[in-house]
Amino acid sequence: MLGVLSRGKKLLVAGLDVLWGGLLFGSYLVGKPQPPRGNRIPIGVDLLSSAALVGAAWALRSATPPSGPVRRFATRIAVGMSIGAVSDVLMKVSVPAGMAGFSLGHIAYISGILGLSDALGGSTPLRRYGAWAGWIGLGLLGWAVVVHAGPKSGRPLSWAALGYCALLASTAGVATGLSLQRPRYAPLLLGSTLFVLSDLIIAMRIFNPELFARIPDSVRGDIIWLTYGPAQALIVNSVLVALADPLLRATPAPGQD
């Protein structure tokens, strides 16, 4: 897979991925629980791990051909990751602002995935829209169980979370359609699934704290980042899959970005 990159880009992307993993998982393994949430990953280190993925996303984008479907896909993934990193900061200050930012990032992801699916060809409406609808249903079910059934339901933010869950589930839905069309993109599906899981855990912490408290103490303080970080890493590195896809390498570039 990495054979499609120059030696310098290989080292850069691999180094940023290792930095991301070291910051996130290394700090979790060696860190001590910090009050009041008991998180082992220090505040700031989590944000630096996202910054490493932003760098990897743009490095991968720079390795794509100057035009064509892979370039457009990589651009949208890099834009989505960049917005996500900003949203990480916003979420620590204002949950609604963070949700708005992540929503924009997921619109970029959805656009990129749909564009890649169109470039590959062979998808059917049943496969694409059936998977999409199925995931929206799962997202709404998750919202009903975690948010609506919680003691803090009925607030304006809980209803905003309904649309937010549907949007995140849409990313997983279109990723499922792409994976059914071309199974090599399963890591992208796994990443988008982990993203949905991570945000359901955030919703649990906000709207259903009793349910959140059932998560084991050893991971409860960090479980959001331990699911969200790999989600973003898998989404970003899906550009590697597209770069190595022979069907896309054989596709004529339709025009400049």
C-alpha positions in Angstrom: 0.0 0.0 0.0 2.7 2.5 0.9 4.5 1.6 -2.3 2.5 4.3 -4.1 4.2 7.0 -2.0 7.7 8.5 -2.4 10.2 7.6 0.3 9.9 11.0 1.9 6.1 10.9 2.0 6.3 7.3 3.4 8.5 8.5 6.3 6.4 11.6 6.9 3.1 9.8 7.0 4.4 6.9 9.0 6.1 9.3 11.4 2.9 11.3 12.0 0.9 8.1 12.5 3.4 6.8 15.0 3.4 10.2 16.7 -0.4 10.1 16.9 -0.4 6.6 18.4 2.4 7.4 20.8 0.7 10.5 22.1 -2.7 8.9 22.5 -2.0 5.3 23.6 1.4 6.0 25.1 0.0 8.6 27.5 -2.9 6.4 28.4 -0.6 3.5 29.2 1.8 5.4 31.3 -0.5 8.2 32.7 -2.1 8.4 36.1 -5.8 9.0 36.6 -6.4 12.8 36.9 -9.4 14.2 38.8 -12.2 14.9 38.4 -12.8 12.6 35.4 -10.1 10.1 36.0 -8.6 10.5 32.5 -5.0 9.3 32.0 -4.5 11.1 28.7 -3.6 14.7 29.6 -5.6 17.6 28.2 -3.5 19.0 25.4 -1.9 15.7 24.5 -5.2 14.6 23.1 -5.3 17.7 20.9 -1.8 17.2 19.8 -2.7 13.7 18.6 -5.4 15.2 16.4 -2.9 17.7 15.1 -0.6 14.8 14.0 -3.5 13.4 12.0 -4.2 16.7 10.4 -0.5 16.7 9.3 -0.9 13.1 8.0 -4.1 14.0 6.1 -2.5 16.9 4.2 0.7 14.9 3.6 -1.4 12.2 2.0 -3.3 14.7 0.0 0.0 16.2 -1.3 0.9 12.6 -2.5 -2.2 12.3 -4.8 -2.2 13.2 -8.5 -2.9 16.9 -9.2 -6.4 16.1 -10.4 -9.0 13.3 -10.4 -11.1 11.3 -7.9 -8.3 10.4 -5.5 -7.3 14.0 -5.2 -10.8 15.1 -4.5 -11.3 12.4 -1.9 -8.0 13.2 -0.2 -8.9 16.9 -0.1 -12.3 16.3 1.5 -10.8 13.9 4.1 -8.1 16.5 4.9 -10.6 19.3 5.2 -12.9 17.1 7.4 -10.0 16.1 9.7 -8.8 19.8 9.9 -12.3 20.9 10.9 -12.4 18.0 13.4 -9.2 19.1 15.1 -10.7 22.6 15.5 -13.9 21.1 16.8 -11.9 19.2 19.4 -11.0 22.5 20.9 -14.5 23.9 20.5 -16.0 20.9 22.3 -14.0 21.6 25.4 -15.4 25.1 25.5 -19.0 24.7 24.1 -20.7 21.4 23.2 -23.1 23.1 20.7 -20.1 24.8 18.9 -18.2 21.5 18.8 -21.2 19.7 17.4 -21.6 22.3 14.7 -17.9 22.0 13.8 -18.0 18.2 13.6 -21.1 18.4 11.5 -19.3 20.4 8.9 -16.4 17.9 9.0 -18.8 15.0 8.4 -20.4 16.8 5.5 -16.9 16.9 4.0 -16.4 13.2 4.7 -19.7 12.2 3.2 -19.0 14.3 0.1 -15.6 12.6 -0.3 -17.0 9.1 0.1 -19.8 9.6 -2.3 -17.5 11.1 -4.9 -15.1 8.2 -4.6 -18.0 5.7 -4.9 -19.2 7.5 -8.1 -15.7 7.4 -9.5 -15.4 3.6 -8.9 -18.7 2.9 -10.6 -20.9 -0.2 -10.2 -22.8 0.9 -7.1 -26.5 0.3 -7.0 -29.1 2.6 -5.5 -30.2 -0.2 -3.2 -26.7 -0.7 -1.9 -25.9 3.0 -1.4 -29.2 4.2 -0.1 -30.2 1.0 1.7 -27.0 1.1 3.7 -27.4 4.9 4.3 -31.0 4.4 5.5 -30.1 1.5 7.7 -27.4 3.5 9.5 -29.6 6.5 10.0 -32.1 4.0 11.7 -29.3 2.8 13.9 -28.2 6.3 14.7 -31.8 7.3 15.7 -32.1 4.1 17.8 -28.8 5.0 19.6 -30.2 8.5 20.2 -33.4 7.1 21.6 -31.6 4.7 24.0 -28.9 7.0 25.1 -30.3 10.5 25.0 -34.1 10.3 24.8 -34.4 7.7 27.5 -32.0 9.5 29.8 -32.9 11.8 32.6 -31.8 14.9 30.7 -33.9 14.4 27.6 -36.3 17.1 26.3 -33.7 19.9 26.4 -32.9 21.8 23.2 -29.5 20.3 23.0 -30.9 16.8 23.1 -33.0 17.5 20.0 -30.0 19.0 18.3 -28.2 15.7 19.2 -30.9 13.9 17.2 -29.9 15.6 13.9 -26.2 15.2 14.8 -26.6 11.4 15.3 -28.3 11.1 12.0 -25.5 13.0 10.3 -22.7 10.9 11.9 -24.7 7.8 11.0 -24.8 9.0 7.4 -21.0 8.9 7.2 -21.1 5.3 8.4 -23.9 4.6 5.9 -22.1 5.9 2.9 -18.9 4.2 4.0 -20.9 0.9 4.3 -22.2 1.4 0.7 -18.6 2.0 -0.5 -17.3 -1.0 1.4 -20.0 -3.2 -0.2 -19.1 -1.8 -3.5 -15.3 -2.2 -2.9 -14.4 -4.3 0.2 -10.9 -2.9 0.4 -12.5 0.2 2.0 -13.6 -1.7 5.1 -11.1 0.3 7.3 -13.0 3.5 6.4 -16.2 1.8 7.5 -14.6 0.8 10.8 -13.4 4.3 11.3 -16.8 5.8 10.7 -18.4 3.2 13.0 -16.0 4.0 15.8 -16.8 7.7 15.3 -20.5 7.0 15.9 -19.7 4.9 18.9 -17.5 7.7 20.3 -20.2 10.3 20.0 -22.8 8.1 21.5 -20.5 7.8 24.5 -20.2 11.6 24.7 -24.0 11.7 24.5 -24.1 9.2 27.3 -21.9 11.3 29.5 -23.9 14.4 28.9 -27.5 13.1 28.9 -27.4 9.8 30.7 -24.6 10.0 33.3 -25.9 6.9 35.2 -25.4 4.8 32.1 -22.0 6.4 31.5 -21.0 5.5 35.1 -21.4 1.8 34.3 -18.3 1.9 32.0 -15.3 0.4 33.9 -13.3 3.0 35.9 -10.1 1.9 34.1 -11.2 3.3 30.7 -14.2 5.6 31.5 -12.1 8.7 31.6 -10.4 8.1 28.3 -12.9 5.9 26.3 -14.1 8.8 24.2 -10.6 9.5 22.9 -9.7 5.8 22.7 -12.5 5.3 20.2 -12.5 8.8 18.5 -8.8 8.8 17.9 -8.7 5.5 16.0 -11.8 6.6 14.2 -10.1 9.6 12.7 -6.9 7.7 12.0 -8.7 5.1 10.0 -10.6 7.7 8.1 -7.5 9.7 7.3 -5.5 6.6 6.3 -8.2 5.5 4.0 -6.6 7.8 1.5 -3.8 5.2 1.3 -6.3 2.6 0.2 -7.6 5.0 -2.6 -4.0 5.7 -3.7 -3.3 2.0 -4.1 -6.7 1.2 -5.8 -6.0 0.0 -9.3 -9.5 1.0 -10.4 -8.9 4.6 -9.5 -5.4 4.7 -11.0 -6.9 3.6 -14.2 -9.6 6.4 -14.1 -8.9 9.4 -16.3 -8.6 12.7 -14.4 -11.8 14.6 -15.3 -10.3 18.0 -14.6 -8.3 20.2 -12.2 -9.5 20.7 -8.6 
